[in-house]
Protein backbone atom coordinates (compact mmCIF):
# COMPACT_ATOMS: atom_id res chain seq x y z
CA UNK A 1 0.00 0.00 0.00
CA UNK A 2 1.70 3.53 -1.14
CA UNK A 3 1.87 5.95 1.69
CA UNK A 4 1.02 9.19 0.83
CA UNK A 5 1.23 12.76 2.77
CA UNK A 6 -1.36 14.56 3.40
CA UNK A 7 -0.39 17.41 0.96
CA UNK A 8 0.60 14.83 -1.89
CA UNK A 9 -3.02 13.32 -1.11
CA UNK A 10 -5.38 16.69 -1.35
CA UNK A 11 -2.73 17.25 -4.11
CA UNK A 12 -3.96 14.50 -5.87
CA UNK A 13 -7.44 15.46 -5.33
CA UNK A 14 -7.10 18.59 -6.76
CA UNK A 15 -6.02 17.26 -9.93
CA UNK A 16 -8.97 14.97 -10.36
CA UNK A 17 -11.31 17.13 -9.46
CA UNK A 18 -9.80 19.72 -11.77
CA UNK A 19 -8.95 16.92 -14.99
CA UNK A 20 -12.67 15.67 -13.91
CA UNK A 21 -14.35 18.99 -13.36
CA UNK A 22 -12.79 21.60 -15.71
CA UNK A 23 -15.58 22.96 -16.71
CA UNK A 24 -18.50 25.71 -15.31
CA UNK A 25 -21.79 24.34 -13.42
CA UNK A 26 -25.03 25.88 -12.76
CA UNK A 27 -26.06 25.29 -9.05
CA UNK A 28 -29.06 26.03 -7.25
CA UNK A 29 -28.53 26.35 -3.49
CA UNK A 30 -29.62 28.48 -0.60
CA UNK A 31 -27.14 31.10 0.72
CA UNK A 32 -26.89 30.48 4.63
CA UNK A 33 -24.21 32.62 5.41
CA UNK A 34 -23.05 35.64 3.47
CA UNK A 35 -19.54 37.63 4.52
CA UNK A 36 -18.71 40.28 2.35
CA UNK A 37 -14.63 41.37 2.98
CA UNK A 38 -13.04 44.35 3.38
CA UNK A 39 -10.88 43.49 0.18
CA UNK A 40 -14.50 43.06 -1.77
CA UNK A 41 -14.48 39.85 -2.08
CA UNK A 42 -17.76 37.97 -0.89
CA UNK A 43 -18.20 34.53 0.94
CA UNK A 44 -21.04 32.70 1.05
CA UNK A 45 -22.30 29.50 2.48
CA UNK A 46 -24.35 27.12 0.68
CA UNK A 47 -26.51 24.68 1.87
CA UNK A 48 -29.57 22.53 0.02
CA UNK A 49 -32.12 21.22 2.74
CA UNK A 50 -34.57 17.94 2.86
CA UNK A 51 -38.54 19.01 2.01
CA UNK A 52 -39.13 19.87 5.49
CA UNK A 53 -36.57 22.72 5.60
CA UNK A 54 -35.16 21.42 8.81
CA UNK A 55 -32.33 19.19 8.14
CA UNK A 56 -29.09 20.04 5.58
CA UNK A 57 -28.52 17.53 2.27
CA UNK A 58 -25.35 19.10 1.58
CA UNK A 59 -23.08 22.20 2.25
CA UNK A 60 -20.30 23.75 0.26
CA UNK A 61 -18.10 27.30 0.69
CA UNK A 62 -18.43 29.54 -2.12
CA UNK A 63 -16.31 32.46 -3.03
CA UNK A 64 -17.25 35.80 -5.19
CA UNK A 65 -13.54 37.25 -5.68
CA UNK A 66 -13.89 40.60 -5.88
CA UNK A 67 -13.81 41.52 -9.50
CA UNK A 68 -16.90 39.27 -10.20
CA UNK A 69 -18.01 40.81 -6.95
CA UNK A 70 -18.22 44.21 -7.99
CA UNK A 71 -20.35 42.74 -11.38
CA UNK A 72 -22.68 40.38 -9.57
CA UNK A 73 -23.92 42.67 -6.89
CA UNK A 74 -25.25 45.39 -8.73
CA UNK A 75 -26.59 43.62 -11.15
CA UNK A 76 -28.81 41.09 -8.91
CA UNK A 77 -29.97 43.91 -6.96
CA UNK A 78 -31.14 45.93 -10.10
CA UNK A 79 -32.91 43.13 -11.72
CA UNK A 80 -34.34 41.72 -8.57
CA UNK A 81 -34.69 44.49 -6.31
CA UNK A 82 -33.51 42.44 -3.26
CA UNK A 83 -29.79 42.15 -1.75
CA UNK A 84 -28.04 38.57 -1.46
CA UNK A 85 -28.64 37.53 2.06
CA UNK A 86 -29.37 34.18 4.09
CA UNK A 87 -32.70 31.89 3.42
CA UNK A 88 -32.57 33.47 0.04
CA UNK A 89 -32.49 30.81 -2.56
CA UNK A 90 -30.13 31.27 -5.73
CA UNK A 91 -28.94 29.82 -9.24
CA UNK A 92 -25.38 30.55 -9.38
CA UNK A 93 -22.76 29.15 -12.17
CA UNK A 94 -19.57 27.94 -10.21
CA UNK A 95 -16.45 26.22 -10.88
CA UNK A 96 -14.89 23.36 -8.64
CA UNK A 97 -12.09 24.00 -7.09
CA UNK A 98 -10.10 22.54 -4.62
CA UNK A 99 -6.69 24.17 -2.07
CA UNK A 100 -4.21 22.05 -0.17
CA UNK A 101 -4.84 24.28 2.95
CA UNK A 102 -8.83 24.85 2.70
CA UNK A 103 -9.82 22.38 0.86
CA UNK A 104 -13.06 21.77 -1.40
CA UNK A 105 -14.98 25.35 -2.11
CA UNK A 106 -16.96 26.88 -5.05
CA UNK A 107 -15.96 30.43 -7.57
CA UNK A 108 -18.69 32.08 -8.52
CA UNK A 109 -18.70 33.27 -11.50
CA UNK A 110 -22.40 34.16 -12.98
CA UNK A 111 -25.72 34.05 -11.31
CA UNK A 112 -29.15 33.87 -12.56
CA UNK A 113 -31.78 36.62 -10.83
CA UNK A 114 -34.66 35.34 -12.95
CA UNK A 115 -34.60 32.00 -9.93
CA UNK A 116 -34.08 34.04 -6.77
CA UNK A 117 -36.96 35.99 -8.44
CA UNK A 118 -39.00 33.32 -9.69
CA UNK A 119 -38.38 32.01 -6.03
CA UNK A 120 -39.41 35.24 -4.30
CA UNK A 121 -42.86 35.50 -5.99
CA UNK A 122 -43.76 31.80 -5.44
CA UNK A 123 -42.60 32.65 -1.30
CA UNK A 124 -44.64 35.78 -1.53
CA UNK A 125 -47.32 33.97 -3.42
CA UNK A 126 -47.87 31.21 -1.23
CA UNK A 127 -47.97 33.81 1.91
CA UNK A 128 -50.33 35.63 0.14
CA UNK A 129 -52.42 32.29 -0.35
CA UNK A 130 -52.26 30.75 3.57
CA UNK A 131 -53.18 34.13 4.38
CA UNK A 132 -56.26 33.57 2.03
CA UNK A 133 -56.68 30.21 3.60
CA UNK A 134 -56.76 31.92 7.14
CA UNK A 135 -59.43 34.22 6.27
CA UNK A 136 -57.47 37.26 7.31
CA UNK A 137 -56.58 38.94 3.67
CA UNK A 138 -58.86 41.75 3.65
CA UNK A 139 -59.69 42.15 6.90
CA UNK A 140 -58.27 45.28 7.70
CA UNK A 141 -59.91 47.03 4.00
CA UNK A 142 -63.29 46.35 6.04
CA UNK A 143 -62.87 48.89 8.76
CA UNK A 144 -63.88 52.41 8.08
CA UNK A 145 -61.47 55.31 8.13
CA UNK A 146 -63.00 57.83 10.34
CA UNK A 147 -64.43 60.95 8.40
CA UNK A 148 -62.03 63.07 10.46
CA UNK A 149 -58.75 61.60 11.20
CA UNK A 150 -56.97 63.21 13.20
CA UNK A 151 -55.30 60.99 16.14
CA UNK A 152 -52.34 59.26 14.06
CA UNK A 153 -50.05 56.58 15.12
CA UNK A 154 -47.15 56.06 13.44
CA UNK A 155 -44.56 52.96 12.85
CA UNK A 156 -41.24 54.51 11.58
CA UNK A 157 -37.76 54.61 12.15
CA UNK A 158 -37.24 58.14 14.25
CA UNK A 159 -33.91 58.91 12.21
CA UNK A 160 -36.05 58.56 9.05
CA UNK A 161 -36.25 61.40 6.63
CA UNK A 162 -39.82 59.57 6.08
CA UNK A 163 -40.83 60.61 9.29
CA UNK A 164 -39.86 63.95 8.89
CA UNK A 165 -41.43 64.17 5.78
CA UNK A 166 -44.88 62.86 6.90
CA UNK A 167 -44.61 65.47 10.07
CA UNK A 168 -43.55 68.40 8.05
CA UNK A 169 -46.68 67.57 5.60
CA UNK A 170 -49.02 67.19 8.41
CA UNK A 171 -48.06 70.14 10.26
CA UNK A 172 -47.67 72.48 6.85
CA UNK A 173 -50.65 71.77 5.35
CA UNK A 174 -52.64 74.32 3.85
CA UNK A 175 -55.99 74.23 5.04
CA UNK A 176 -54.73 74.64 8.69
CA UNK A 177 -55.64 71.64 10.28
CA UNK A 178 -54.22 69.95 13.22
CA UNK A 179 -53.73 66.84 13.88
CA UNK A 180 -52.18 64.71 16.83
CA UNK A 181 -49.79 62.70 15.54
CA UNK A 182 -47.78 59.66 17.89
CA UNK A 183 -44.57 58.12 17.04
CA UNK A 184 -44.01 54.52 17.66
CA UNK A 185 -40.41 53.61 16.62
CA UNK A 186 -39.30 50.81 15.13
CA UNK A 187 -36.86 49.33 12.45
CA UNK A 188 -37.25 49.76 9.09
CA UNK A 189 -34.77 47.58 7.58
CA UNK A 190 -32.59 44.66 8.23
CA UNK A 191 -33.52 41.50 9.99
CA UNK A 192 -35.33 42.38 12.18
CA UNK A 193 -37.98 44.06 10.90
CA UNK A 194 -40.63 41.87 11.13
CA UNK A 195 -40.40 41.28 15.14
CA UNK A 196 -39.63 45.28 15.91
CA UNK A 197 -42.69 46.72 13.64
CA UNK A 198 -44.70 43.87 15.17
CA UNK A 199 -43.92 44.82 18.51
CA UNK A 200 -44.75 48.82 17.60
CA UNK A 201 -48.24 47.02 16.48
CA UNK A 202 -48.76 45.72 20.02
CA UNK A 203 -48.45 48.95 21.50
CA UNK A 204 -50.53 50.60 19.09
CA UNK A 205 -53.38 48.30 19.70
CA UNK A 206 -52.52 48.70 24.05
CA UNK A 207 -53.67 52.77 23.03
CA UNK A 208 -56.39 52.01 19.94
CA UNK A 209 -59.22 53.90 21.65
CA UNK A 210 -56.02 56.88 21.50
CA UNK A 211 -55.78 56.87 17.95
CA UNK A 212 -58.22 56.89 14.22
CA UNK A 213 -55.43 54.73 11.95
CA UNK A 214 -52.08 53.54 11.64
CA UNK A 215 -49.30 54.98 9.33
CA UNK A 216 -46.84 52.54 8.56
CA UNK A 217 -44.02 54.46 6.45
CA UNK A 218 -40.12 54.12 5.95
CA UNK A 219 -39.48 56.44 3.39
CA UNK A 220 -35.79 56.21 1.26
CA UNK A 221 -33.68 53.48 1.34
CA UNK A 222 -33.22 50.38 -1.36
CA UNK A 223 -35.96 49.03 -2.87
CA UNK A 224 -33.72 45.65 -2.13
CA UNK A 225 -34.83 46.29 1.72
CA UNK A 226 -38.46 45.93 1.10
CA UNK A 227 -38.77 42.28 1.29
CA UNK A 228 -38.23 42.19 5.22
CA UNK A 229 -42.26 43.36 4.55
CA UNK A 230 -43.18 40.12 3.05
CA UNK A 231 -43.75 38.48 5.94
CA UNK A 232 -46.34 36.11 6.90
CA UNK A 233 -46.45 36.95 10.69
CA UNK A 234 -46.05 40.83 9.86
CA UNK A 235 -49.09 40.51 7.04
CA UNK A 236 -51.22 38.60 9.82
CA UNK A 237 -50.99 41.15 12.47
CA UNK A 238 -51.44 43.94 10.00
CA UNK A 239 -54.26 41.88 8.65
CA UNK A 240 -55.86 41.75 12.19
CA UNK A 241 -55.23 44.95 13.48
CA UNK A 242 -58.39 46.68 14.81
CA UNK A 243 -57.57 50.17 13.28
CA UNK A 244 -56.99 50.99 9.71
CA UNK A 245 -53.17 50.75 8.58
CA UNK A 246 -52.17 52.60 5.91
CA UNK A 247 -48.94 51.83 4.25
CA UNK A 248 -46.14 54.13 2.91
CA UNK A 249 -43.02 52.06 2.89
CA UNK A 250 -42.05 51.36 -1.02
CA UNK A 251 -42.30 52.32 -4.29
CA UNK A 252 -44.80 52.75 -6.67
CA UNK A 253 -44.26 50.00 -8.36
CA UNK A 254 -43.65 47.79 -5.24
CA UNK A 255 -46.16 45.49 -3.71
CA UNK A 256 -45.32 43.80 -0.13
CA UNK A 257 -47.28 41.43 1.34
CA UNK A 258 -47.86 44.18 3.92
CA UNK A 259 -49.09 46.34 1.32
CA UNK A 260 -51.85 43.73 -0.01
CA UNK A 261 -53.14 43.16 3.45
CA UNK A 262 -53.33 47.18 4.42
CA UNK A 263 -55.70 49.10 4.10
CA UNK A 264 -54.67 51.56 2.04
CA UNK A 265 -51.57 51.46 0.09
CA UNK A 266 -49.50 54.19 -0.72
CA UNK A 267 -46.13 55.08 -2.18
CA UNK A 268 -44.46 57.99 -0.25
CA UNK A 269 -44.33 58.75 3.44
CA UNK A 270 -45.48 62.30 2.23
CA UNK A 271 -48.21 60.71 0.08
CA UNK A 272 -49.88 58.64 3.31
CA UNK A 273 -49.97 62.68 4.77
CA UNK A 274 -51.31 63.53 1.72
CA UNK A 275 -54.00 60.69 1.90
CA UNK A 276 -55.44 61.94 5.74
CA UNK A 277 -55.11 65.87 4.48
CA UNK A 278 -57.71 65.41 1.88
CA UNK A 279 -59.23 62.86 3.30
CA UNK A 280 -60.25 65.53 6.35
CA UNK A 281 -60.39 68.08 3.47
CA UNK A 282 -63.26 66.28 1.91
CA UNK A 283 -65.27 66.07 4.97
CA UNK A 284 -64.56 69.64 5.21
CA UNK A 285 -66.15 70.32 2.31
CA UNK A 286 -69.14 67.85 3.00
CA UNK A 287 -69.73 69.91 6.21
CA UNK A 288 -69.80 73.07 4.74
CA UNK A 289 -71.87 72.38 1.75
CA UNK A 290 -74.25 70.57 4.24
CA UNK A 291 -74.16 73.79 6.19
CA UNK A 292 -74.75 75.95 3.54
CA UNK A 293 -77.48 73.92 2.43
CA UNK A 294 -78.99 73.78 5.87
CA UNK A 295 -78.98 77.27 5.96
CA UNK A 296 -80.70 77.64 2.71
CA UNK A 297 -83.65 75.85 3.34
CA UNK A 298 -83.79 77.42 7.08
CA UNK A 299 -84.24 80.71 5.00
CA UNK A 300 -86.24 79.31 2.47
CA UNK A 301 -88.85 77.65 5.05
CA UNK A 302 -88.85 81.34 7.32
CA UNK A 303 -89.73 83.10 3.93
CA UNK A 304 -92.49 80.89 3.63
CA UNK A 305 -93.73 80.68 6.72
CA UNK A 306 -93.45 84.95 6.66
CA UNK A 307 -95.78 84.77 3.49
CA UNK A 308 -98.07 82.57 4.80
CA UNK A 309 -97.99 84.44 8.48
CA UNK A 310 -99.06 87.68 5.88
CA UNK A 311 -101.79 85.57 4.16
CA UNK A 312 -103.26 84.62 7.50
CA UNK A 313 -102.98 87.96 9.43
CA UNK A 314 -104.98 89.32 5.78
CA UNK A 315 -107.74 86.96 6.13
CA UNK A 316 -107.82 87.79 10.39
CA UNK A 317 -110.62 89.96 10.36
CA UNK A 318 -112.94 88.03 7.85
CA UNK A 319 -111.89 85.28 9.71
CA UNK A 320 -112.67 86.65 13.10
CA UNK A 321 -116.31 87.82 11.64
CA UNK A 322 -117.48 84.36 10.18
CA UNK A 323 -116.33 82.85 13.54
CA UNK A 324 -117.96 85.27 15.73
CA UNK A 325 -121.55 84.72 13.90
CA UNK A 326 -121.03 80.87 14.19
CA UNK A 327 -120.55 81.07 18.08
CA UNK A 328 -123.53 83.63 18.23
CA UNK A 329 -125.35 81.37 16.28
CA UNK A 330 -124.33 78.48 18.50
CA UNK A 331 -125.04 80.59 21.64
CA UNK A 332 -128.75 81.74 20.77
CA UNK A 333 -129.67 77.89 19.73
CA UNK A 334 -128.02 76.69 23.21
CA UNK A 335 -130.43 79.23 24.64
CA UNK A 336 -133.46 78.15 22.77
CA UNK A 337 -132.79 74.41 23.49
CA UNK A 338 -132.29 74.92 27.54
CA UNK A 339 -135.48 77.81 27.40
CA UNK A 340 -137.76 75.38 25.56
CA UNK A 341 -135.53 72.10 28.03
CA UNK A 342 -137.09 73.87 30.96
CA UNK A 343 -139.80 74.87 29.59
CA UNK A 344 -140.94 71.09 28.58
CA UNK A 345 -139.29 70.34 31.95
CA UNK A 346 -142.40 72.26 34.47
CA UNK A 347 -145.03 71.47 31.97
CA UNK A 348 -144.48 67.53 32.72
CA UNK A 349 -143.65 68.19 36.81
CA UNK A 350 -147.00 70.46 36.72
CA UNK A 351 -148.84 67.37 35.07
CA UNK A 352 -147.37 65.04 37.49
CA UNK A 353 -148.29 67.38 40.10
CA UNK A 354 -152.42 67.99 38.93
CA UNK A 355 -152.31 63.60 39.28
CA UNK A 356 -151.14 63.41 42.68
CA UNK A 357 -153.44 66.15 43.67
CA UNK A 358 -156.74 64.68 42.28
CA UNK A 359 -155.54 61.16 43.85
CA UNK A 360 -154.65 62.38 46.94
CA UNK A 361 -158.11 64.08 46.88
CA UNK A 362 -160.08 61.24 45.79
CA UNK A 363 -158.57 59.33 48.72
CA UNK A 364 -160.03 62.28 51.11
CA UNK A 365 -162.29 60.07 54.00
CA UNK A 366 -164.89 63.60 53.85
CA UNK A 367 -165.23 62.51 50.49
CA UNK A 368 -165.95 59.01 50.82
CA UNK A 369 -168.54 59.44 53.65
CA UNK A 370 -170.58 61.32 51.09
CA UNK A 371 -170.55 58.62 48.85
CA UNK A 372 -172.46 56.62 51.45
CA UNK A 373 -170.04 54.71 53.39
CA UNK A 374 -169.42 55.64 57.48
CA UNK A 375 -166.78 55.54 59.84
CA UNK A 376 -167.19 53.27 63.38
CA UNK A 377 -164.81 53.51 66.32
CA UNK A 378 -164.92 51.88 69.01
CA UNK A 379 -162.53 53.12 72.19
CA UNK A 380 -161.44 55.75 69.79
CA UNK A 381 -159.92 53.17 67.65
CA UNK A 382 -161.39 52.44 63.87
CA UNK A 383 -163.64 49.12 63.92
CA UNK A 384 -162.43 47.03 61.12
CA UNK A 385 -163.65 43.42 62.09
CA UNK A 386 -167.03 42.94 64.01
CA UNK A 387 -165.15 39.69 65.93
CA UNK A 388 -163.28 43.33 67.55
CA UNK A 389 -166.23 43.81 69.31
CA UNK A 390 -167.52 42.40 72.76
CA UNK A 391 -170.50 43.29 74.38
CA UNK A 392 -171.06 46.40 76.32
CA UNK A 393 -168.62 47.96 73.57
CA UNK A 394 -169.53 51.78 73.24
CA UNK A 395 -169.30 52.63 69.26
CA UNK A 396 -169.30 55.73 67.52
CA UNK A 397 -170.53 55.47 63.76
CA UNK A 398 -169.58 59.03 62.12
CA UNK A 399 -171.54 59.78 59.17
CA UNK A 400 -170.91 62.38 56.27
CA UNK A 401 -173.61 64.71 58.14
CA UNK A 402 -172.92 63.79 61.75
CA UNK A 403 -172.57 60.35 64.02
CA UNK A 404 -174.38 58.25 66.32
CA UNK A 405 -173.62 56.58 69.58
CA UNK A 406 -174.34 53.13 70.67
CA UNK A 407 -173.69 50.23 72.59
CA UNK A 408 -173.36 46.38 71.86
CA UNK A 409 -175.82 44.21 73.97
């Protein structure tokens, strides 16, 4: 068996990997490490992971010498708008190479941005679906901007000219109106965007009954920094959030996740002050056509009711006549119906009286002795059964024309 040092033995593989490899490869990989150098060159570490994104497959070192360096960089970040940076996942053309001293590596020498951005839109795609899925999309479109918002919150970075720009709009704008504005800092680029504008969201929503809506704005900067804002967990909370957010942290042209969820997207820090100015303008305006209106038909209805007030106090005195006859005419045939009421009233008591005269008259005993009949007492008592009587009774029969004595025997 040939004994070989350990130089002549990574001697030998370099050779066969260089007689073997000679040639340029395209590799896809994801970048897990990325160390740019203060000579410009640029190392990266590559790694390709099982499905479940949890264990590694395989892992090489990669170098971008500087030269290429200078090339690559611009050139990925113009086409894709994003920076190289770890979890991103690349194509990237490489030859094999392999040192005595550090052993097996990569040179870059080319790499593809139509991948990393092919790769980017199916991430931000299938965000954009699970947050379909969840139910949570347009959530925060459904809540209603106040008419008159003027109790701001705002998530910004409080070195950023964005934040001076949105204050300096507020506070200049031309109408005069005021508003209160609250700054809740956070960062605006880097990684750790997500968890710091998250954590500005919590203590937002600890104040909501403070504030109307939510700015989020970061204002200048690369557009290559605006993908810390596709973010599932920041596009859920923004999602959920119980006040409207309004967005002002890319371009124009740029869509983030957080800008699909919002509820209002704009482009410019200035442009979300622009959005709240007008939208308080309009109300404004509302108000004051509503007042002018108001007052219009206030003064419409007094001139009406001062032409029919003249009508009325014209037609007074006929008025005043027509009714005076009708309650004269009322009174006099009230005073006939109780004068002819009483009237009918005595004639009936003076007939009931002439009845109980003539029957208290019939029932006079004068009169009834004349008819034939008599009276007999006996003891001074009326004799009205003869089995009243005893003998030696003393009677007294009265007569119409007198009375007789006598005695039972």
């Amino acid at each position: 068996m040939e004994t070989l040092s350990l130089l002549e033995l990574n001697g030998r593989v370099k050779s066969t990997i260089q007689f073997e490899m000679p040639d340029a490869y395209w590799v896809q990989a994801e970048i897990s490490s990325i160390s740019p150098s203060g000579q410009g060159h640029c190392y990266l570490e590559l790694v390709q992971k099982d499905a479940t994104g949890r264990s590694f497959l395989a892992k090489a070192k990669a170098n971008i010498w500087r030269g290429t360096w200078l090339k690559l960089k611009p050139y990925f970040e113009a086409q894709t708008g994003e920076t190289l940076k770890v979890g991103m996942k690349v194509l990237l053309q490489v030859t094999v190479t392999f040192h005595e001293v550090y052993g097996y590596s990569l040179v870059v020498q080319d790499i593809d941005p139509t991948y990393t951005m092919g790769d980017m839109a199916r991430r931000r795609k299938e965000i954009l679906e699970q947050l379909t899925k969840d139910g949570v999309i347009g959530l925060n479109k459904e809540l209603e901007i106040p008419d008159l918002p003027n109790r701001i919150a705002v998530i910004s970075s409080a070195t950023a000219a964005g934040w001076g720009d949105f204050r300096n709009q507020l506070d200049g704008n031309i109408y005069g109106f005021r508003f209160y504005v609250k700054l809740f800092p956070a960062l605006m680029q880097g990684d750790d965007v997500e968890r710091s504008v998250i954590s500005a969201l919590n203590a937002v929503a600890d104040r909501r009954d403070d504030f109307d809506l939510v700015v989020i704005i970061r204002g200048g900067g690369a557009v290559s920094e605006l993908s810390c804002f596709d973010s599932y967990n920041l596009a859920f909370n923004i999602a959920n959030f119980p006040l409207p957010v309004i967005t002002g942290i890319g371009h124009e042209r740029d869509d983030t996740v957080a800008d699909v969820v919002a509820h209002t997207k704009v482009k410019t820090p200035t442009a979300a002050a622009e959005f709240i100015i007008n939208r308080v303008f309009d109300t404004a305006t509302r108000l004051e056509d509503l007042t002018r209106r108001m007052g219009d038909a206030v003064q419409d209805r007094m001139n009406s009711e001062n032409v029919r007030i003249e009508r009325l106090s014209q037609k007074l005195p006929s008025l005043f006549a027509v009714l005076k006859a009708r309650r004269e005419q009322l009174l006099e045939t009230v005073w006939i119906r109780s004068v002819n009421g009483v009237r009918n009233l005595l004639t009936a008591q003076t007939h009931k009286l002439e009845i109980v005269d003539k029957t208290l008259s019939a029932a006079d005993p004068a009169v009834i002795l004349k008819r034939g009949y008599s009276l007999t007492r006996a003891g001074g008592r009326v004799v009205k059964c003869a089995s009243d009587l005893k003998r030696g009774d003393r009677l007294t029969t009265v007569f119409a024309d007198g009375s007789v004595e006598s005695e039972i025997v």
